[in-house]
PDB file of C-alpha atoms in Angstrom:
ATOM      1  CA  MET A  15      14.300  16.348   4.388  1.00 92.00           C
ATOM      2  CA  ARG A  16      13.143  12.080   5.097  1.00 96.00           C
ATOM      3  CA  SER A  17      10.161  12.654   2.970  1.00 98.00           C
ATOM      4  CA  ALA A  18      10.365  11.001  -0.383  1.00 98.00           C
ATOM      5  CA  ILE A  19       9.594   9.922  -3.663  1.00 98.00           C
ATOM      6  CA  TYR A  20       9.465   6.114  -4.860  1.00 98.00           C
ATOM      7  CA  ARG A  21       9.680   5.129  -8.744  1.00 97.00           C
ATOM      8  CA  GLY A  22      10.182   1.671  -9.189  1.00 97.00           C
ATOM      9  CA  LYS A  23       7.592  -1.686 -10.542  1.00 97.00           C
ATOM     10  CA  VAL A  24       4.831  -3.709  -8.723  1.00 97.00           C
ATOM     11  CA  SER A  25       4.733  -7.084 -10.481  1.00 98.00           C
ATOM     12  CA  HIS A  26       1.702 -10.358 -10.014  1.00 96.00           C
ATOM     13  CA  LYS A  27       1.992 -13.327 -10.592  1.00 97.00           C
ATOM     14  CA  ARG A  28      -0.166 -16.123 -10.148  1.00 94.00           C
ATOM     15  CA  PHE A  29       0.357 -20.126 -10.002  1.00 95.00           C
ATOM     16  CA  GLY A  30      -1.153 -22.909 -10.697  1.00 86.00           C
ATOM     17  CA  ALA A  31      -2.784 -24.803 -13.982  1.00 81.00           C
ATOM     18  CA  LYS A  32      -2.932 -21.586 -15.634  1.00 88.00           C
ATOM     19  CA  GLU A  33      -0.398 -19.318 -14.823  1.00 92.00           C
ATOM     20  CA  HIS A  34      -0.740 -15.378 -15.138  1.00 94.00           C
ATOM     21  CA  GLN A  35       2.000 -12.529 -14.413  1.00 95.00           C
ATOM     22  CA  PHE A  36       2.249  -8.774 -14.951  1.00 94.00           C
ATOM     23  CA  ALA A  37       4.347  -5.501 -14.068  1.00 96.00           C
ATOM     24  CA  TYR A  38       3.283  -2.376 -13.928  1.00 94.00           C
ATOM     25  CA  ARG A  39       6.234   1.704 -13.129  1.00 94.00           C
ATOM     26  CA  VAL A  40       4.329   2.933 -10.250  1.00 94.00           C
ATOM     27  CA  PHE A  41       5.206   5.787  -8.071  1.00 94.00           C
ATOM     28  CA  TYR A  42       4.833   5.935  -4.055  1.00 96.00           C
ATOM     29  CA  LEU A  43       5.001   8.875  -1.779  1.00 98.00           C
ATOM     30  CA  ALA A  44       6.912   7.885   1.523  1.00 99.00           C
ATOM     31  CA  LEU A  45       6.085  10.833   3.543  1.00 98.00           C
ATOM     32  CA  ASP A  46       7.468  11.390   7.762  1.00 99.00           C
ATOM     33  CA  LEU A  47       4.593  11.447   9.460  1.00 98.00           C
ATOM     34  CA  ASP A  48       6.335  14.496  11.410  1.00 98.00           C
ATOM     35  CA  GLU A  49       7.560  16.857   8.025  1.00 98.00           C
ATOM     36  CA  LEU A  50       4.284  17.382   6.712  1.00 97.00           C
ATOM     37  CA  GLN A  51       3.735  20.592   6.899  1.00 96.00           C
ATOM     38  CA  ALA A  52       6.905  21.274   5.654  1.00 97.00           C
ATOM     39  CA  VAL A  53       6.530  19.442   2.474  1.00 97.00           C
ATOM     40  CA  ASP A  54       3.312  21.637   2.145  1.00 97.00           C
ATOM     41  CA  LYS A  55       5.353  24.401   1.719  1.00 96.00           C
ATOM     42  CA  LEU A  56       7.762  22.985  -0.937  1.00 96.00           C
ATOM     43  CA  GLY A  57       5.416  24.448  -3.629  1.00 95.00           C
ATOM     44  CA  PRO A  58       2.120  23.708  -5.491  1.00 97.00           C
ATOM     45  CA  TRP A  59       2.300  20.242  -7.017  1.00 96.00           C
ATOM     46  CA  PHE A  60       1.112  18.909  -3.673  1.00 97.00           C
ATOM     47  CA  LYS A  61      -0.968  20.457  -1.289  1.00 97.00           C
ATOM     48  CA  LEU A  62      -2.467  18.857   2.740  1.00 95.00           C
ATOM     49  CA  ALA A  63      -6.705  19.093   2.819  1.00 89.00           C
ATOM     50  CA  ARG A  64      -6.131  21.037  -0.044  1.00 93.00           C
ATOM     51  CA  PHE A  65      -6.934  20.851  -3.789  1.00 95.00           C
ATOM     52  CA  ALA A  66      -3.518  20.038  -5.547  1.00 95.00           C
ATOM     53  CA  PRO A  67      -2.079  17.817  -8.604  1.00 95.00           C
ATOM     54  CA  LEU A  68      -1.210  15.000  -5.842  1.00 95.00           C
ATOM     55  CA  GLN A  69      -3.023  15.833  -2.491  1.00 96.00           C
ATOM     56  CA  LEU A  70      -2.369  14.090   0.425  1.00 97.00           C
ATOM     57  CA  ARG A  71      -6.277  14.309   2.195  1.00 96.00           C
ATOM     58  CA  PRO A  72      -6.028  12.590   5.497  1.00 95.00           C
ATOM     59  CA  GLN A  73     -10.392  10.813   5.432  1.00 95.00           C
ATOM     60  CA  ASP A  74      -8.603   8.616   2.121  1.00 96.00           C
ATOM     61  CA  TYR A  75      -6.585   6.717   4.953  1.00 96.00           C
ATOM     62  CA  LEU A  76      -7.195   4.249   7.787  1.00 95.00           C
ATOM     63  CA  ASP A  77     -11.002   4.527   9.396  1.00 89.00           C
ATOM     64  CA  SER A  78     -11.177   8.574   8.488  1.00 86.00           C
ATOM     65  CA  PRO A  79      -9.431  10.924  10.947  1.00 89.00           C
ATOM     66  CA  GLU A  80      -9.665  14.203  10.483  1.00 87.00           C
ATOM     67  CA  ARG A  81      -5.665  14.791  11.849  1.00 89.00           C
ATOM     68  CA  LEU A  82      -3.226  11.765  10.357  1.00 94.00           C
ATOM     69  CA  ASP A  83      -0.038  12.155  12.315  1.00 96.00           C
ATOM     70  CA  LYS A  84       1.943   9.422  13.830  1.00 97.00           C
ATOM     71  CA  HIS A  85       0.063   8.972  17.182  1.00 96.00           C
ATOM     72  CA  TYR A  86      -3.386   7.779  15.136  1.00 96.00           C
ATOM     73  CA  VAL A  87      -1.361   5.409  13.037  1.00 98.00           C
ATOM     74  CA  TRP A  88       0.781   4.126  16.668  1.00 98.00           C
ATOM     75  CA  ASN A  89      -2.328   3.537  18.215  1.00 96.00           C
ATOM     76  CA  GLN A  90      -4.284   1.253  14.754  1.00 96.00           C
ATOM     77  CA  ILE A  91      -1.410  -1.078  15.043  1.00 97.00           C
ATOM     78  CA  ILE A  92      -1.999  -1.371  18.567  1.00 97.00           C
ATOM     79  CA  LYS A  93      -5.619  -2.239  18.631  1.00 95.00           C
ATOM     80  CA  THR A  94      -3.976  -5.129  16.286  1.00 91.00           C
ATOM     81  CA  HIS A  95      -1.460  -5.941  17.873  1.00 94.00           C
ATOM     82  CA  PRO A  96      -1.245  -4.689  21.904  1.00 95.00           C
ATOM     83  CA  GLN A  97       2.428  -6.079  22.033  1.00 94.00           C
ATOM     84  CA  ALA A  98       3.388  -2.951  19.940  1.00 95.00           C
ATOM     85  CA  GLN A  99       2.947  -0.439  23.280  1.00 94.00           C
ATOM     86  CA  GLU A 100       5.706  -2.183  24.646  1.00 92.00           C
ATOM     87  CA  THR A 101       7.929  -0.585  21.732  1.00 92.00           C
ATOM     88  CA  PRO A 102       9.158   2.690  22.183  1.00 94.00           C
ATOM     89  CA  GLN A 103       7.164   4.893  19.460  1.00 96.00           C
ATOM     90  CA  GLY A 104       9.281   7.076  17.574  1.00 97.00           C
ATOM     91  CA  ARG A 105       8.242   8.955  14.047  1.00 98.00           C
ATOM     92  CA  VAL A 106       6.196   7.146  11.043  1.00 98.00           C
ATOM     93  CA  VAL A 107       6.370   7.208   7.421  1.00 99.00           C
ATOM     94  CA  MET A 108       3.619   6.692   5.269  1.00 99.00           C
ATOM     95  CA  VAL A 109       4.853   5.185   1.898  1.00 99.00           C
ATOM     96  CA  ALA A 110       0.793   5.414  -0.094  1.00 97.00           C
ATOM     97  CA  MET A 111      -0.556   7.122  -3.692  1.00 95.00           C
ATOM     98  CA  LEU A 112      -1.934  10.266  -2.786  1.00 95.00           C
ATOM     99  CA  ARG A 113      -5.638  11.645  -5.023  1.00 93.00           C
ATOM    100  CA  CYS A 114      -4.339  12.355  -7.909  1.00 93.00           C
ATOM    101  CA  PHE A 115      -6.231  15.434  -9.694  1.00 93.00           C
ATOM    102  CA  GLY A 116      -9.722  15.175  -7.605  1.00 92.00           C
ATOM    103  CA  LEU A 117      -9.309  11.485  -8.119  1.00 93.00           C
ATOM    104  CA  PHE A 118      -8.050   8.780  -5.219  1.00 93.00           C
ATOM    105  CA  PHE A 119      -7.705   5.132  -4.901  1.00 92.00           C
ATOM    106  CA  SER A 120      -4.755   3.154  -3.946  1.00 94.00           C
ATOM    107  CA  PRO A 121      -4.850  -0.285  -4.110  1.00 95.00           C
ATOM    108  CA  VAL A 122      -2.437  -0.899  -1.162  1.00 97.00           C
ATOM    109  CA  ASN A 123      -0.609   1.705   1.510  1.00 98.00           C
ATOM    110  CA  PHE A 124       1.844   1.308   4.308  1.00 99.00           C
ATOM    111  CA  TYR A 125       2.782   2.480   7.592  1.00 99.00           C
ATOM    112  CA  PHE A 126       6.344   2.127   8.668  1.00 99.00           C
ATOM    113  CA  ALA A 127       6.572   2.874  12.489  1.00 98.00           C
ATOM    114  CA  TYR A 128       9.982   3.418  13.980  1.00 98.00           C
ATOM    115  CA  ASP A 129      11.109   3.111  17.426  1.00 97.00           C
ATOM    116  CA  GLU A 130      13.814   5.253  19.827  1.00 96.00           C
ATOM    117  CA  HIS A 131      17.043   4.424  17.775  1.00 96.00           C
ATOM    118  CA  ASP A 132      14.768   4.933  13.865  1.00 97.00           C
ATOM    119  CA  GLN A 133      14.412   1.083  13.251  1.00 98.00           C
ATOM    120  CA  ALA A 134      11.631   0.104  11.508  1.00 98.00           C
ATOM    121  CA  THR A 135      10.244  -2.446  13.944  1.00 98.00           C
ATOM    122  CA  TRP A 136       6.043  -2.543  12.972  1.00 99.00           C
ATOM    123  CA  MET A 137       4.651  -2.372   9.813  1.00 99.00           C
ATOM    124  CA  LEU A 138       0.834  -1.187   9.014  1.00 98.00           C
ATOM    125  CA  ALA A 139       0.039  -2.376   5.596  1.00 98.00           C
ATOM    126  CA  GLU A 140      -3.777  -0.911   4.621  1.00 98.00           C
ATOM    127  CA  VAL A 141      -4.833  -2.369   1.944  1.00 97.00           C
ATOM    128  CA  SER A 142      -8.059  -1.779  -0.197  1.00 95.00           C
ATOM    129  CA  ASN A 143     -10.812  -2.920  -2.738  1.00 93.00           C
ATOM    130  CA  THR A 144     -12.965  -2.187  -6.049  1.00 91.00           C
ATOM    131  CA  PRO A 145     -14.791  -1.406  -6.853  1.00 88.00           C
ATOM    132  CA  TRP A 146     -16.437  -2.500  -3.621  1.00 89.00           C
ATOM    133  CA  ASN A 147     -14.191   0.628  -1.902  1.00 88.00           C
ATOM    134  CA  GLU A 148     -13.344  -1.457   1.389  1.00 93.00           C
ATOM    135  CA  ARG A 149     -10.056  -1.282   3.709  1.00 94.00           C
ATOM    136  CA  HIS A 150      -8.742  -4.064   5.661  1.00 96.00           C
ATOM    137  CA  CYS A 151      -5.840  -3.385   7.177  1.00 96.00           C
ATOM    138  CA  TYR A 152      -2.513  -5.989   8.979  1.00 98.00           C
ATOM    139  CA  VAL A 153      -0.130  -5.497  10.904  1.00 98.00           C
ATOM    140  CA  VAL A 154       3.432  -7.617  10.524  1.00 98.00           C
ATOM    141  CA  ASP A 155       6.508  -7.388  13.269  1.00 98.00           C
ATOM    142  CA  LEU A 156       9.076  -6.835  11.249  1.00 98.00           C
ATOM    143  CA  LYS A 157      11.555  -8.431  13.530  1.00 95.00           C
ATOM    144  CA  ALA A 158      10.120 -11.495  13.224  1.00 95.00           C
ATOM    145  CA  PRO A 159       7.106 -11.279  10.156  1.00 96.00           C
ATOM    146  CA  GLN A 160       4.247 -13.651  10.472  1.00 96.00           C
ATOM    147  CA  PRO A 161       2.201 -15.678   8.479  1.00 97.00           C
ATOM    148  CA  SER A 162      -1.305 -13.054   8.091  1.00 97.00           C
ATOM    149  CA  PRO A 163      -4.636 -15.203   7.756  1.00 96.00           C
ATOM    150  CA  LYS A 164      -6.416 -13.263   4.412  1.00 96.00           C
ATOM    151  CA  GLU A 165      -9.206 -11.918   6.155  1.00 94.00           C
ATOM    152  CA  PHE A 166      -9.848  -9.682   3.102  1.00 94.00           C
ATOM    153  CA  HIS A 167     -11.575  -9.664   0.011  1.00 93.00           C
ATOM    154  CA  VAL A 168      -9.385  -8.437  -2.897  1.00 94.00           C
ATOM    155  CA  SER A 169      -9.107 -10.036  -5.955  1.00 90.00           C
ATOM    156  CA  PRO A 170     -12.530 -11.985  -7.206  1.00 90.00           C
ATOM    157  CA  PHE A 171     -10.400 -14.872  -8.768  1.00 88.00           C
ATOM    158  CA  MET A 172      -9.028 -15.932  -4.728  1.00 91.00           C
ATOM    159  CA  ASP A 173     -10.989 -16.591  -2.168  1.00 93.00           C
ATOM    160  CA  LEU A 174      -9.791 -16.143   1.396  1.00 95.00           C
ATOM    161  CA  ASP A 175      -8.790 -19.341   1.964  1.00 95.00           C
ATOM    162  CA  MET A 176      -5.192 -18.838   2.397  1.00 96.00           C
ATOM    163  CA  ASP A 177      -2.104 -17.131   4.371  1.00 98.00           C
ATOM    164  CA  TYR A 178      -0.049 -14.193   3.370  1.00 98.00           C
ATOM    165  CA  HIS A 179       4.183 -14.103   4.271  1.00 98.00           C
ATOM    166  CA  TRP A 180       5.684 -11.319   4.295  1.00 98.00           C
ATOM    167  CA  CYS A 181       9.143 -10.023   3.186  1.00 98.00           C
ATOM    168  CA  VAL A 182       9.983  -6.494   3.691  1.00 98.00           C
ATOM    169  CA  ARG A 183      12.753  -3.861   3.317  1.00 98.00           C
ATOM    170  CA  PRO A 184      11.544  -1.100   4.884  1.00 98.00           C
ATOM    171  CA  PRO A 185      12.565   2.455   2.727  1.00 98.00           C
ATOM    172  CA  SER A 186      16.108   3.776   2.565  1.00 97.00           C
ATOM    173  CA  GLU A 187      17.631   4.091  -0.590  1.00 98.00           C
ATOM    174  CA  HIS A 188      15.085   1.405  -1.962  1.00 98.00           C
ATOM    175  CA  LEU A 189      11.968  -0.424  -0.398  1.00 99.00           C
ATOM    176  CA  ALA A 190      10.933  -3.800  -1.160  1.00 98.00           C
ATOM    177  CA  VAL A 191       7.865  -5.389  -0.370  1.00 98.00           C
ATOM    178  CA  ASP A 192       6.863  -9.035  -1.316  1.00 98.00           C
ATOM    179  CA  ILE A 193       3.832 -10.675  -0.218  1.00 98.00           C
ATOM    180  CA  GLU A 194       2.717 -14.320  -1.088  1.00 98.00           C
ATOM    181  CA  SER A 195      -0.229 -15.807  -1.138  1.00 97.00           C
ATOM    182  CA  VAL A 196       0.100 -19.195   0.660  1.00 97.00           C
ATOM    183  CA  LYS A 197      -2.816 -22.456   1.140  1.00 93.00           C
ATOM    184  CA  THR A 198      -0.632 -25.580   0.830  1.00 89.00           C
ATOM    185  CA  ASN A 199       1.794 -24.195  -1.875  1.00 94.00           C
ATOM    186  CA  LYS A 200       2.302 -20.412  -2.897  1.00 96.00           C
ATOM    187  CA  LEU A 201      -0.715 -19.798  -4.737  1.00 95.00           C
ATOM    188  CA  PHE A 202      -0.039 -15.852  -5.908  1.00 96.00           C
ATOM    189  CA  GLN A 203       2.969 -13.458  -5.147  1.00 98.00           C
ATOM    190  CA  ALA A 204       2.859  -9.522  -5.467  1.00 98.00           C
ATOM    191  CA  LYS A 205       6.474  -7.581  -5.669  1.00 98.00           C
ATOM    192  CA  LEU A 206       6.838  -3.806  -5.215  1.00 98.00           C
ATOM    193  CA  ARG A 207      10.806  -2.660  -6.377  1.00 99.00           C
ATOM    194  CA  LEU A 208      11.102   0.712  -5.490  1.00 98.00           C
ATOM    195  CA  GLN A 209      13.825   3.450  -5.414  1.00 98.00           C
ATOM    196  CA  ARG A 210      14.724   7.070  -3.992  1.00 98.00           C
ATOM    197  CA  TYR A 211      14.313  10.215  -5.295  1.00 98.00           C
ATOM    198  CA  GLU A 212      14.284  13.894  -3.697  1.00 98.00           C
ATOM    199  CA  LEU A 213      10.754  15.624  -2.480  1.00 97.00           C
ATOM    200  CA  SER A 214      11.363  18.827  -3.925  1.00 97.00           C
ATOM    201  CA  ASN A 215       8.578  21.007  -6.116  1.00 95.00           C
ATOM    202  CA  ARG A 216      10.294  19.873  -9.540  1.00 96.00           C
ATOM    203  CA  SER A 217      10.185  16.482  -8.468  1.00 96.00           C
ATOM    204  CA  LEU A 218       6.907  16.236  -7.635  1.00 95.00           C
ATOM    205  CA  ARG A 219       5.948  18.294 -11.196  1.00 94.00           C
ATOM    206  CA  ASN A 220       8.206  16.008 -13.175  1.00 92.00           C
ATOM    207  CA  GLN A 221       6.594  12.995 -11.569  1.00 91.00           C
ATOM    208  CA  VAL A 222       3.032  13.965 -11.754  1.00 90.00           C
ATOM    209  CA  LEU A 223       4.115  14.437 -15.750  1.00 88.00           C
ATOM    210  CA  SER A 224       5.548  11.621 -16.977  1.00 84.00           C
ATOM    211  CA  ILE A 225       2.463   9.878 -15.103  1.00 80.00           C
ATOM    212  CA  PRO A 226      -0.320  12.283 -15.050  1.00 69.00           C
ATOM    213  CA  SER A 227      -2.999  10.108 -13.424  1.00 76.00           C
ATOM    214  CA  MET A 228      -2.124   7.098 -11.554  1.00 83.00           C
ATOM    215  CA  VAL A 229      -4.991   6.269 -10.297  1.00 84.00           C
ATOM    216  CA  LEU A 230      -6.596   6.221 -13.268  1.00 89.00           C
ATOM    217  CA  LYS A 231      -3.407   3.875 -14.791  1.00 88.00           C
ATOM    218  CA  THR A 232      -3.781   1.713 -11.576  1.00 91.00           C
ATOM    219  CA  LEU A 233      -8.001   1.111 -12.089  1.00 91.00           C
ATOM    220  CA  PHE A 234      -7.617   0.427 -15.739  1.00 92.00           C
ATOM    221  CA  GLY A 235      -4.978  -2.122 -14.797  1.00 93.00           C
ATOM    222  CA  ILE A 236      -7.177  -4.140 -12.752  1.00 92.00           C
ATOM    223  CA  TYR A 237      -9.969  -4.429 -14.548  1.00 90.00           C
ATOM    224  CA  TRP A 238      -7.538  -4.935 -17.294  1.00 92.00           C
ATOM    225  CA  GLN A 239      -6.200  -8.352 -15.770  1.00 93.00           C
ATOM    226  CA  ALA A 240      -9.546  -9.254 -14.520  1.00 94.00           C
ATOM    227  CA  PHE A 241     -11.350  -8.883 -17.810  1.00 92.00           C
ATOM    228  CA  LYS A 242      -8.061 -10.901 -19.191  1.00 91.00           C
ATOM    229  CA  LEU A 243      -8.403 -13.730 -16.138  1.00 93.00           C
ATOM    230  CA  PHE A 244     -11.822 -14.344 -16.759  1.00 91.00           C
ATOM    231  CA  PHE A 245     -12.732 -14.288 -20.571  1.00 91.00           C
ATOM    232  CA  ILE A 246      -9.239 -15.669 -21.980  1.00 92.00           C
ATOM    233  CA  LYS A 247      -8.104 -17.288 -19.358  1.00 91.00           C
ATOM    234  CA  ARG A 248     -11.325 -18.757 -17.714  1.00 91.00           C
ATOM    235  CA  ILE A 249     -10.593 -18.039 -14.665  1.00 92.00           C
ATOM    236  CA  PRO A 250     -13.289 -19.524 -12.048  1.00 89.00           C
ATOM    237  CA  TYR A 251     -15.297 -16.322 -10.440  1.00 87.00           C
ATOM    238  CA  VAL A 252     -15.591 -16.105  -6.901  1.00 90.00           C
ATOM    239  CA  ALA A 253     -17.631 -14.011  -5.132  1.00 89.00           C
ATOM    240  CA  HIS A 254     -17.654 -11.114  -2.526  1.00 89.00           C
ATOM    241  CA  GLN A 255     -16.173 -13.439   0.981  1.00 82.00           C
ATOM    242  CA  SER A 256     -16.300 -11.982   4.203  1.00 78.00           C
ATOM    243  CA  SER A 257     -13.727 -13.016   6.842  1.00 66.00           C
ATOM    244  CA  MET A 258     -16.803 -14.975   8.590  1.00 56.00           C
ATOM    245  CA  GLU A 259     -17.365 -16.983   5.517  1.00 59.00           C
ATOM    246  CA  LYS A 260     -14.028 -18.682   4.922  1.00 56.00           C
ATOM    247  CA  LYS A 261     -14.291 -22.356   4.488  1.00 50.00           C
TER     248      LYS A 261
END
């Protein structure tokens, strides 16, 4: 089975006059979208579109499709980057946080699209914010990554006037994603460092029991860091912006 669990750390670092950084343990499921039915049969800890400790509900992702499969993801990539239709379409691996005991929030999910030679050629990064519960997708050409203009409000302590610079190591024994927010200088950096583990009913059980609610842990971490930035470090608040409001 190509699907797997990935465990590791996410770290954030803010640069400038008032630096700030933190790191948390996280886990993601890397699901080959051709294997969803097989993963669903592993046991009671994961279910597709049915309640379970870990549940993959298609409506939680992208444009809330009834069916989440590789063709849908490829179409989402091509909508943003029409040149991607020149790539022979292979499998898609979704690296995501799932609904956990009925609760769901995932700051970012990644969809790796492979060509006919099983090389990861495109990555779709689906970013969500809280408390607005909005989503936005960025598409990265993994053969030649280019900066992406920031088009989506994530942090109330940063505006949209910057670009994202990407450095990506697709899923293998390890997975790594670096995102740097750059204006004239580097303002912010997020790093994801994950290691692959076998996916089985036992490993799913052990993972859920080690971090009973990844969702609550993630949300608590977001608001706790926001509290420290605003009340302790006195970072100015930036109101919600849309891409049309970029200066």
